[in-house]
Coordinates of C-alpha atoms in Angstrom, one line a residue:
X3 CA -19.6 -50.4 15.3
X4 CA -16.6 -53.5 14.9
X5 CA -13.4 -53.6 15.1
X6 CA -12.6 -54.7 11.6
X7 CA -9.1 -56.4 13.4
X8 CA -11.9 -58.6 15.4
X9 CA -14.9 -59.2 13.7
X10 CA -15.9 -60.3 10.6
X11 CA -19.3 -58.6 9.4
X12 CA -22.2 -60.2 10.8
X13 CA -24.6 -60.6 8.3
X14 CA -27.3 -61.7 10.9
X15 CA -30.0 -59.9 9.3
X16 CA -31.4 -56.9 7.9
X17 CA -34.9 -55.3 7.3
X18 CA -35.7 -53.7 4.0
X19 CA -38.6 -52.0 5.1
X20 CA -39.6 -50.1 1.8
X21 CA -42.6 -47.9 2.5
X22 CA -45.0 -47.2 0.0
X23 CA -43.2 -44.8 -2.9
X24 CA -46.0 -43.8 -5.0
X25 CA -44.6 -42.8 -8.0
X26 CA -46.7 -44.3 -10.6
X27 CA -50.8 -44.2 -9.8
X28 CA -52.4 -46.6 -12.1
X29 CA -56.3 -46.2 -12.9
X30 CA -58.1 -48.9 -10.7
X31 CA -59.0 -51.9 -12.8
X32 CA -59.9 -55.6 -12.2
X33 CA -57.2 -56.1 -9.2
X34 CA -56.8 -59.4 -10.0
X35 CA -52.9 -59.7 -10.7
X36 CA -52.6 -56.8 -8.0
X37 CA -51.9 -57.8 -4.7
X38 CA -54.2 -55.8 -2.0
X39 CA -53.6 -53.6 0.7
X40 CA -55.9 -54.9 3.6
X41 CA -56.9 -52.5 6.9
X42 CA -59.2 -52.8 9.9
X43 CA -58.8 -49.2 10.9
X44 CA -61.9 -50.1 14.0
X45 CA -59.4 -52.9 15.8
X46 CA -55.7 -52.3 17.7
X47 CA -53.0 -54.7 18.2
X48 CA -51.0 -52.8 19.4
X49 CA -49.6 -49.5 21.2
X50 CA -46.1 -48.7 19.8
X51 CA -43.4 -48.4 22.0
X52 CA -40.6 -47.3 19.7
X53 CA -38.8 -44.3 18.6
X54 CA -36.8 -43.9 15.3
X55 CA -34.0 -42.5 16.1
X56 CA -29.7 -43.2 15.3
X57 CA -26.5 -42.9 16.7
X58 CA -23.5 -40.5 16.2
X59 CA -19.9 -42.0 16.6
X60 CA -16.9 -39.4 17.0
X61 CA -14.6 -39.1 14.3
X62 CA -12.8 -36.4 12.5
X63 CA -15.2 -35.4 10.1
X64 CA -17.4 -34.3 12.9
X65 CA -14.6 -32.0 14.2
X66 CA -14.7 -28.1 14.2
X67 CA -13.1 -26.6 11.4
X68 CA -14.1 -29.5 9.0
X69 CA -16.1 -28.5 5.7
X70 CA -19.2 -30.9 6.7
X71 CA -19.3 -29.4 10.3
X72 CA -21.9 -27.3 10.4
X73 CA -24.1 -28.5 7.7
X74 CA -23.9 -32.3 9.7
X75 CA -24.8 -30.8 13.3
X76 CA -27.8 -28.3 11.4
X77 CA -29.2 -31.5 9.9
X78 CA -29.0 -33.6 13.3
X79 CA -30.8 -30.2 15.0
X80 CA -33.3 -30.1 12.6
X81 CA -34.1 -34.1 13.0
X82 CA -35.1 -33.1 16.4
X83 CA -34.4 -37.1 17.5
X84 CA -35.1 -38.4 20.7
X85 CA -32.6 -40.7 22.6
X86 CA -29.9 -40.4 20.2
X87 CA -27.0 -42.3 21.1
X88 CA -23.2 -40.9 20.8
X89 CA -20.8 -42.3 20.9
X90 CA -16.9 -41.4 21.5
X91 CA -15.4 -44.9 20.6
X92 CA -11.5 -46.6 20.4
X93 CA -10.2 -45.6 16.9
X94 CA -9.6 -41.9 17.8
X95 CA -8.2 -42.7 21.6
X96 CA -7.6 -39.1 21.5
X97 CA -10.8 -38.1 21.0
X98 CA -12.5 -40.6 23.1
X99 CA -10.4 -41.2 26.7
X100 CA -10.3 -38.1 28.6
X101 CA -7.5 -39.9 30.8
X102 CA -4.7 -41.7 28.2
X103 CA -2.0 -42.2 31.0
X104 CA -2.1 -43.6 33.8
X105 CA -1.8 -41.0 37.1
X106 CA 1.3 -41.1 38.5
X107 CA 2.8 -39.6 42.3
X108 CA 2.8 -36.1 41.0
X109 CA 0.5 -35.9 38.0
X110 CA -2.5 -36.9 35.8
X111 CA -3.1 -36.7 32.1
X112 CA -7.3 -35.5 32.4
X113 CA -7.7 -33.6 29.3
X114 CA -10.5 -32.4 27.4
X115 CA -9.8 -30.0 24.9
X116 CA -10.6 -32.3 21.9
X117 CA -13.5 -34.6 23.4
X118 CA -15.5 -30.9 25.2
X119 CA -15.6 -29.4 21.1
X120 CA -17.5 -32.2 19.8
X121 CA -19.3 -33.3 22.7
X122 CA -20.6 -30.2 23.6
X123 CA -21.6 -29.2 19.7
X124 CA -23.7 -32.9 20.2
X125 CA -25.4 -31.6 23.4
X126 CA -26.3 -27.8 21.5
X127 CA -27.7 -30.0 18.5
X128 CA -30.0 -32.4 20.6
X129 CA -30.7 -29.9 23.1
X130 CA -34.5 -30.4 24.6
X131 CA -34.7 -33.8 23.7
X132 CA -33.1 -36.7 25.5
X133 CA -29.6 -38.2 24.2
X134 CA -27.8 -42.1 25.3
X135 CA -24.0 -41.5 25.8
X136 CA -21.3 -43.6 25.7
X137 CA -17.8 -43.2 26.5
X138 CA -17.2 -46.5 25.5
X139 CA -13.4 -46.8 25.4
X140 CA -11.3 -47.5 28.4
X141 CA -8.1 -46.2 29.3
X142 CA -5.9 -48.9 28.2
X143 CA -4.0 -48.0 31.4
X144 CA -6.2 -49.8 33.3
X145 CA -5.8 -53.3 32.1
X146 CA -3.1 -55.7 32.1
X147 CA -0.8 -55.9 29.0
X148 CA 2.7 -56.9 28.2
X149 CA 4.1 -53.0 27.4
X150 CA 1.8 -50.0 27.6
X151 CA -0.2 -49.2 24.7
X152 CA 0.8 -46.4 22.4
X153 CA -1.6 -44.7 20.5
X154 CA -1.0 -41.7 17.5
X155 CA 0.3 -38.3 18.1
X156 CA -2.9 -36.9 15.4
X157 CA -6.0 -37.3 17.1
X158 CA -7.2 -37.6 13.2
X159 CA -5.5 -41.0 12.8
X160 CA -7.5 -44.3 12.7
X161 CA -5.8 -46.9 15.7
X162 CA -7.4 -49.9 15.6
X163 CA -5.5 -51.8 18.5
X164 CA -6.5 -49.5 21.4
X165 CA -8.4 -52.0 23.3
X166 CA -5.8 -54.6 24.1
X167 CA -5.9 -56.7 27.5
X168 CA -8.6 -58.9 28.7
X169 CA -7.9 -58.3 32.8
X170 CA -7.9 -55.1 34.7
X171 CA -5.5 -54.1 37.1
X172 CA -7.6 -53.3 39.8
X173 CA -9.6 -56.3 40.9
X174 CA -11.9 -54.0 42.7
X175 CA -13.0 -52.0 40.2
X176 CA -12.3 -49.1 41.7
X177 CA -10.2 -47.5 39.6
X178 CA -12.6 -48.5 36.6
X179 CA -15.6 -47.2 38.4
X180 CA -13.6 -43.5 39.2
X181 CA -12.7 -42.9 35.9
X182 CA -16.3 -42.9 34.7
X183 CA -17.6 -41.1 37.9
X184 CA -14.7 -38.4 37.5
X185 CA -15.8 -38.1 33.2
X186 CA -19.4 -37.7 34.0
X187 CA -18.7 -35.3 36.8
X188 CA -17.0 -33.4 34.5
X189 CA -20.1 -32.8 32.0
X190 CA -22.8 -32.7 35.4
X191 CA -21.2 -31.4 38.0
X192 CA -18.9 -28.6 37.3
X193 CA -15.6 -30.5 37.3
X194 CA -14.1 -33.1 39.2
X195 CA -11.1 -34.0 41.7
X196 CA -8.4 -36.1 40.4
X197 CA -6.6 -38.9 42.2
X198 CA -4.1 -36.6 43.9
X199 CA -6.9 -34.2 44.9
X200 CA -6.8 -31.6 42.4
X201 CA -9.9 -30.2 41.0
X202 CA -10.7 -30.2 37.2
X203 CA -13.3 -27.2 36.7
X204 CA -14.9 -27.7 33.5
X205 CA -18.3 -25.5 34.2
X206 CA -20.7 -28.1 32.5
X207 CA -23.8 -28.8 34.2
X208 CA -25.8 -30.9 31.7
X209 CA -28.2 -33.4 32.8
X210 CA -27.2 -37.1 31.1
X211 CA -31.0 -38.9 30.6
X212 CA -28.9 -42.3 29.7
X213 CA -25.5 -43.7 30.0
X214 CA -24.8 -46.8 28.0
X215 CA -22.2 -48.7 29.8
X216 CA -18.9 -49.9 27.5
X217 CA -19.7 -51.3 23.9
X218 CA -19.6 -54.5 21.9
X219 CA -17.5 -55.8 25.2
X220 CA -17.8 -59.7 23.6
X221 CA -15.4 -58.0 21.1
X222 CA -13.1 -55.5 22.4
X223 CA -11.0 -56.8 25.6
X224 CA -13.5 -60.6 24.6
X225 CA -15.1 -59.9 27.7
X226 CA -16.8 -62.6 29.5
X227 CA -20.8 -62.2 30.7
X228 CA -19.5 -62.2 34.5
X229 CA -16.9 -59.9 33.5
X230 CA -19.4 -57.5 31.9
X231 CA -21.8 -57.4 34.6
X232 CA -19.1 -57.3 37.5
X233 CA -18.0 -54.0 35.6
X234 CA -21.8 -52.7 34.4
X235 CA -22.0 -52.8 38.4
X236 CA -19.3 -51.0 39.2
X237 CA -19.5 -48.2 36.3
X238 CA -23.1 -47.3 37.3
X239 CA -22.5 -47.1 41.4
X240 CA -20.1 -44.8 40.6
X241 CA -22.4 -43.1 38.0
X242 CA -25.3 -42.8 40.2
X243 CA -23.3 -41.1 43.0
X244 CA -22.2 -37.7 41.2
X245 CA -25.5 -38.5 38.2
X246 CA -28.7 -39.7 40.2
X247 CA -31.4 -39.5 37.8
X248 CA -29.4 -40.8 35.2
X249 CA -30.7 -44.5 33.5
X250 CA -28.9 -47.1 32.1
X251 CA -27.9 -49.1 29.1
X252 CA -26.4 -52.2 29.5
X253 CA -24.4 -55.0 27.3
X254 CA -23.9 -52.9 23.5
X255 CA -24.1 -56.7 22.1
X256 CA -22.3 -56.6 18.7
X257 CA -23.0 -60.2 18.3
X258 CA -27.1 -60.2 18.9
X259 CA -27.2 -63.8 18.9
X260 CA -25.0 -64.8 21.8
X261 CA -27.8 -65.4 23.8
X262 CA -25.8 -66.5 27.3
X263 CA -24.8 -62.4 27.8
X264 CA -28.7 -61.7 28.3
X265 CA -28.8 -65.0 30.5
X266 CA -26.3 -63.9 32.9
X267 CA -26.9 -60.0 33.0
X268 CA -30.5 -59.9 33.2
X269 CA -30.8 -62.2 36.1
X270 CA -30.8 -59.5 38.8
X271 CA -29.4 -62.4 41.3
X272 CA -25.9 -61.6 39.0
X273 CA -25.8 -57.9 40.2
X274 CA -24.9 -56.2 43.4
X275 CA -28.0 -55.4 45.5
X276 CA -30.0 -51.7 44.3
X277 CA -28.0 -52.2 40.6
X278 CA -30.7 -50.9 37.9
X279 CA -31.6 -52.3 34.7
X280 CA -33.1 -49.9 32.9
X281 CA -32.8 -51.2 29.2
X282 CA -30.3 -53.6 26.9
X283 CA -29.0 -52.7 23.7
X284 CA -27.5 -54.7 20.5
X285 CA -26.6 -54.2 17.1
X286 CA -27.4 -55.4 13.8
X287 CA -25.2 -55.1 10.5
X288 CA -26.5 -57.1 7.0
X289 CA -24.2 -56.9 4.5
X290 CA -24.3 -56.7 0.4
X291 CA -21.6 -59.4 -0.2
X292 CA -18.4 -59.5 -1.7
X293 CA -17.6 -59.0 -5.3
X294 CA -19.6 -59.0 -8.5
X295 CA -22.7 -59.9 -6.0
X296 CA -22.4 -56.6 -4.0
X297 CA -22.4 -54.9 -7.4
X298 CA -25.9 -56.3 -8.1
X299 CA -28.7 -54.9 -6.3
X300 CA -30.5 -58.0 -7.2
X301 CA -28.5 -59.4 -4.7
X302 CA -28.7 -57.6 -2.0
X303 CA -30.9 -59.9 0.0
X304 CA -31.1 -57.2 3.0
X305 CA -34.7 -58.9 4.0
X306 CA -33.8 -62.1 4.6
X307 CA -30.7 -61.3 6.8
X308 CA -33.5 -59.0 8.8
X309 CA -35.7 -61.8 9.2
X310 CA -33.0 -64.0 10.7
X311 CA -32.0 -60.9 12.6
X312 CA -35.6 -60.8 13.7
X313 CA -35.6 -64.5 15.2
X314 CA -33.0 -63.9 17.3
X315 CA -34.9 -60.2 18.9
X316 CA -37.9 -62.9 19.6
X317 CA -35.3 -64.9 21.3
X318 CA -33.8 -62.2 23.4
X319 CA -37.4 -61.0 24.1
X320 CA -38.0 -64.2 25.5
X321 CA -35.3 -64.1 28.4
X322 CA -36.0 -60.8 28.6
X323 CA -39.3 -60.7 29.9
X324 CA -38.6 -63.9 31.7
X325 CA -35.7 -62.5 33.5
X326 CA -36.4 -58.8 34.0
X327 CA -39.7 -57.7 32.0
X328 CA -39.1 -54.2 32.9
X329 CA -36.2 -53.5 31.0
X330 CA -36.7 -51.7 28.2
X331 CA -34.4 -52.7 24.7
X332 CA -32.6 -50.4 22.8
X333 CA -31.3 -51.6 18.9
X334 CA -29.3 -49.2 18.8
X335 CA -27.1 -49.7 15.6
X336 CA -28.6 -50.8 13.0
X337 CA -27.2 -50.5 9.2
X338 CA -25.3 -52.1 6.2
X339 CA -21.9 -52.8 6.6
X340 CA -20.0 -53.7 2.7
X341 CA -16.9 -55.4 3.0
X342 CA -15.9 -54.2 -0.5
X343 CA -16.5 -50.6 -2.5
X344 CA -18.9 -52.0 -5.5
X345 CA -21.3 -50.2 -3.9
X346 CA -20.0 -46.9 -4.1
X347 CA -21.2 -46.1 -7.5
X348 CA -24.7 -47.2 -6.9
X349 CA -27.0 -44.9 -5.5
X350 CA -30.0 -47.4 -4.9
X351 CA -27.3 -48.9 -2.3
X352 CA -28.3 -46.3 0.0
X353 CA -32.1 -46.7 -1.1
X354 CA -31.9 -50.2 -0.3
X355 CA -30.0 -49.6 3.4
X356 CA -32.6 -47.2 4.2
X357 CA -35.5 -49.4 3.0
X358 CA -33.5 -52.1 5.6
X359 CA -33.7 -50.1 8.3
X360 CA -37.4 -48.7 7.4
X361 CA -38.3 -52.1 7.5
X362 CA -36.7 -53.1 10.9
X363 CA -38.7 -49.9 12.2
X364 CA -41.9 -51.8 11.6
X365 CA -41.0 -55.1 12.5
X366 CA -39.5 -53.6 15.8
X367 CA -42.3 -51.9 16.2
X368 CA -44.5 -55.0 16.5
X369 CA -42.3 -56.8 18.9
X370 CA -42.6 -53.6 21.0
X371 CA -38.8 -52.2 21.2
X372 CA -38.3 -49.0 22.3
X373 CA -35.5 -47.6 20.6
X374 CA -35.2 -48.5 16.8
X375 CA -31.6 -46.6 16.1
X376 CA -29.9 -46.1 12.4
X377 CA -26.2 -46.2 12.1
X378 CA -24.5 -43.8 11.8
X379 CA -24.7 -40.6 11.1
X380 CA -21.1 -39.8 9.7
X381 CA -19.2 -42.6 7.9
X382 CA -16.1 -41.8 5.8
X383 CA -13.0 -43.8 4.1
X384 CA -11.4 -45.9 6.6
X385 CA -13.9 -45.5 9.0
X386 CA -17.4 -47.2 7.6
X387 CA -18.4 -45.3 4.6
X388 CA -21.4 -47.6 3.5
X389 CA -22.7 -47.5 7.1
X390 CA -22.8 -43.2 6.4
X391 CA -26.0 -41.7 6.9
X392 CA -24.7 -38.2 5.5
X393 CA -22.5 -37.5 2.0
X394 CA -19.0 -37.1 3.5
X395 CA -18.1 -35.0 1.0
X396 CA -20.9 -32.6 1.4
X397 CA -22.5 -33.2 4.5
X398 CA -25.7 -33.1 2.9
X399 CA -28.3 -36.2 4.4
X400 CA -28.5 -39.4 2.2
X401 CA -31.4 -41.6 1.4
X402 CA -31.1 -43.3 4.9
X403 CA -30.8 -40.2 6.4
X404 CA -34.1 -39.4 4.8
X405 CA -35.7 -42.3 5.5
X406 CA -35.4 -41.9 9.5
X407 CA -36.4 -38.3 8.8
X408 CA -39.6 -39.9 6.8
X409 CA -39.9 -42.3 9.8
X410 CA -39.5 -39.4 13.0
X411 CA -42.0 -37.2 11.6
X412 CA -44.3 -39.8 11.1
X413 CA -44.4 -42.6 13.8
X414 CA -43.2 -42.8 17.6
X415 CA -44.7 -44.5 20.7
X416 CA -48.1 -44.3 21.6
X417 CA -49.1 -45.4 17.9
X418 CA -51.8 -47.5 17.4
X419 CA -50.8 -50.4 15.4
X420 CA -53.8 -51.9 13.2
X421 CA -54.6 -54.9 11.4
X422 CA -52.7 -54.7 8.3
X423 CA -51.9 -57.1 5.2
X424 CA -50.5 -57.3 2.0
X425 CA -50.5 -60.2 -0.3
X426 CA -47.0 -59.8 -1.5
X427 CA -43.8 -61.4 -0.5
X428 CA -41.9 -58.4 -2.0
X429 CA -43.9 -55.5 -0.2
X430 CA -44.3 -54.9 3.5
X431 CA -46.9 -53.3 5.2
X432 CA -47.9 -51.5 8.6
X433 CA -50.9 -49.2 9.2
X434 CA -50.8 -47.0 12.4
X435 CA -53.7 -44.4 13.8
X436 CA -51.6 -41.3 15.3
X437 CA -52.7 -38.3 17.0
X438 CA -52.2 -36.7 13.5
X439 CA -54.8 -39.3 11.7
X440 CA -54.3 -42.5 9.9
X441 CA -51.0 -43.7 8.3
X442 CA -49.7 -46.4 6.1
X443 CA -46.1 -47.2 5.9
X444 CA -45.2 -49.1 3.0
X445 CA -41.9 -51.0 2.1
X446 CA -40.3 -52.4 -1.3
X447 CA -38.2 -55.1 -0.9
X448 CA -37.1 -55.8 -3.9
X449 CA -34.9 -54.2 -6.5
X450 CA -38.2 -54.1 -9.0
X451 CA -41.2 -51.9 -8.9
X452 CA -43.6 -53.8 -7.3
X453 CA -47.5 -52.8 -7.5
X454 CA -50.2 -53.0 -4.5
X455 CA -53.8 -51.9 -4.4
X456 CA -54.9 -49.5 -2.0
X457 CA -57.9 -49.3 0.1
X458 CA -60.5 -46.9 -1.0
X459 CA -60.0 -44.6 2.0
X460 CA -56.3 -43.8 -0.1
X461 CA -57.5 -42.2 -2.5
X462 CA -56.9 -38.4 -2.4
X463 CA -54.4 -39.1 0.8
X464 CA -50.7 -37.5 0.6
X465 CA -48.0 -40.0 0.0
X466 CA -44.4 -38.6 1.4
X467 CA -41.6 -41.0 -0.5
X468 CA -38.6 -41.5 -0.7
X469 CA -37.1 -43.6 -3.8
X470 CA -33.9 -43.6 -5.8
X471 CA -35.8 -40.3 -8.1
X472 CA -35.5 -38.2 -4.4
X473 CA -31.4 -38.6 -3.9
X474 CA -30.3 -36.4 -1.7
X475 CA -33.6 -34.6 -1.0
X476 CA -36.5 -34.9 1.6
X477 CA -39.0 -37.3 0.7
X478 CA -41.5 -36.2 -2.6
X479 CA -45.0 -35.6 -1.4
X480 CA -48.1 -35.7 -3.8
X481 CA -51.2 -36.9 -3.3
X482 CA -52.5 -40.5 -4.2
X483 CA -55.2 -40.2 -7.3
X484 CA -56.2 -44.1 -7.3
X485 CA -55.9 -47.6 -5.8
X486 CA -53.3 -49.0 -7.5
X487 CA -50.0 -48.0 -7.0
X488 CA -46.3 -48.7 -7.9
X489 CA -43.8 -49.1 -5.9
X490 CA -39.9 -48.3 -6.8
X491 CA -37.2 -50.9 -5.9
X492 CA -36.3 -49.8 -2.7
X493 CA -38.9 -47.5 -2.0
X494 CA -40.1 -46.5 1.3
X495 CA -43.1 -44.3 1.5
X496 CA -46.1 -42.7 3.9
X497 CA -49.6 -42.7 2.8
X498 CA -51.1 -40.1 5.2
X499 CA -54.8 -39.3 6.0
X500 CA -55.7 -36.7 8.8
X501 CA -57.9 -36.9 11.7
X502 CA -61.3 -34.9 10.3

């Protein structure tokens, strides 16, 4: 996420991926004003790489004793995700820095008691498949400011100016790299010994798969690419000498397009010798607009900020495999960011931010990135609310929650992409052959129904949608009775055929 002090949204640009909502069948007839739905089933492209999955970030809501608790963590359980990324990040420094002052001659400040609760309630609700963390705040302690940084008493109270200073302390990085070694100790090893040799006993003995180092550094403490890498490198030495089987994540670009980052870090000449770089991450937000446009879902022009956003992944993939073509690329926070609440009585808003991200899904998935991750999965008043992929309220999943629950049960690596078209600016269109059998994922982009014809082969298949008439609910299935078919604004839908 931004720090709305720092950064204005970045519309750079957003998929609406709307997959094939079925909820008009129309009798086949000449086809002529209907755009078709072309597929060579015989022929492959492509073998996907890329896993839907999302990220949690720590705030209050997600705390125990809060009415949406338990029905939030049940949901993420039941998602079954893999690589989902959490996050404990700057506006709750209390529930994010397990170390708030610095240690002094006869005492530290290590404490735990509100990071373990949600932490460990993440850990039980992904348990058996593989999570990304990041502890992406630093002590402030640790860099060079003009007076130390307070921070709120209530660990429930928003602090956006946590992350002040540009320049450690410690030009060796020492101290930076300890503090990371002693937190992960504490969740891999049993506990930890402080700086004045005391040991911490915490009993954890979890296995971290990935560690993403820091977040959006470009923005908090405007960290320079040199200045990144020299403390990527220091973070994961120390990592790997209490964690060594745990991979990394490096650079958590909130600005995608700042293409001199990827220059610098991914030239292994940059990095101390044995330094790994396992995979890169960055973020994409598009964003409704302000006023009487972000009322207008006519407006919402999520596709075309996806396709910009798009460019600059070919971009990045460029220097990537140029640079180090075994990294592996994680988007790992992808969503709609408003700047106003016009949206808020508009329940196609979340339609359409799902579509987005449905849509990025299949584009990703053709540029072969492995991680295709929705943001995020609590947002609430003063802390993102359009970006929420749950009712806040409630706790009960939204349409974008549904939509990467459409997308997980569906689709993951090892698809076979296919040869797929569709003669329609407004729809887009992706056919996969899975272990299950054949699939079509179909996307509205528009706020208007839009109609496609189907192949034959469609006919009697199941459709799973979900559309503005699902709300709340998993998606709809029924089964498709013709070849055409019309699509609800927004709509993102699965047109499924098994394996004989």
């Amino acid at each position: 996420m931004h720090n709305p002090l720092q950064r204005i949204i970045f519309p750079a640009s957003l998929i609406i991926m709307l997959a094939y909502p079925l909820l008009a069948t129309e009798p086949a007839t000449s086809g002529l004003d209907v755009p078709p739905v072309t597929i060579n089933w015989e022929s492959t492209i492509l073998i996907s790489r890329s896993t839907p999955t999302l990220q949690v970030v720590v705030n209050p809501p997600l705390r125990r004793g809060s009415t949406i608790h338990d029905p939030v963590y049940a949901a993420l359980r039941d998602l079954g995700a893999e690589n989902v990324r959490y996050v404990p990040w700057l506006p709750y420094p209390r529930l994010a820095v397990a170390e708030l002052e610095p240690p002094t001659a006869t005492n530290t400040s290590w404490d735990f008691s509100l990071i373990d609760p949600m932490t460990i309630d993440f850990l039980k609700a992904t348990k058996g498949h593989p999570t990304i963390l990041n502890f992406s705040t630093m002590p402030a302690w640790l860099f060079k400011t003009s007076q130390p940084v307070t921070y709120p008493a209530d660990p429930n109270a928003p602090f956006w100016n946590y992350t002040q200073g540009t320049e450690l302390k410690d030009p060796t990085l020492k101290e930076l790299g300890d503090y990371y070694a002693r937190l992960v100790s504490w969740y891999v090893r049993g506990g930890f010994t402080d700086e004045l040799g005391v040991h911490h006993k915490s009993g954890h003995h979890y296995k971290i798969a990935w560690w993403e180092v820091l977040n959006e550094m470009e923005s908090e403490h405007n960290t320079t690419p040199q200045q990144y890498t020299e403390r990527y490198d220091a973070i994961v030495s120390a990592i790997h000498k209490v964690s060594p089987k745990t991979k990394f994540v490096g650079l958590a670009m909130a600005y995608a397009n700042r293409f001199n980052y990827y220059e610098y870090f991914l030239n292994p000449k940059n990095h101390r010798p044995g330094i790994p770089l396992d995979m890169i991450s960055y973020h994409f937000y598009a964003s409704p607009g302000n006023g009487a446009q972000a009322s207008n879902p006519a407006d919402w022009h999520f596709c075309e900020q996806a396709d910009k956003f798009l460019d600059t992944v070919r971009q990045i993939e460029t220097i990537r495999k140029r640079l180090s073509p075994s990294t592996q690329t994680d988007i790992d926070e992808l969503g709609v960011i408003a700047p106003d609440e016009s949206w808020k009585n508009l329940p196609v808003y979340w339609n359409a931010a799902g579509a987005m991200y449905a849509y990025l899904y299949l584009e990703l998935s053709k540029l072969g990135i492995e991680n295709v991750g929705e943001s995020q999965l609590v947002g609430y008043p003063t802390q993102y609310p359009s970006v929420s992929m749950v009712n806040w309220e409630t706790g009960k999943p939204n349409a974008r929650f549904r939509v990467l629950e459409l997308l997980k049960h569906n689709f993951g690596p090892g698809d076979r992409l296919v040869p797929t078209q569709v003669a329609s600016p407004d729809v887009a269109a992706q056919a996969y052959r899975t272990a299950a059998g054949r699939k079509l994922l179909l996307v509205n982009k528009s706020d208007a129904p839009v109609s496609v014809d189907l192949p034959p082969e469609a006919v009697n298949a199941r459709r799973d949608v979900v559309d503005t008439s699902t709300g709340e609910n998993p998606a709809q299935s029924s089964t498709v009775s013709g070849t055409q078919v019309t699509l609800p604004p927004f709509a993102v839908a699965v047109v499924f055929t098994p394996n004989p």
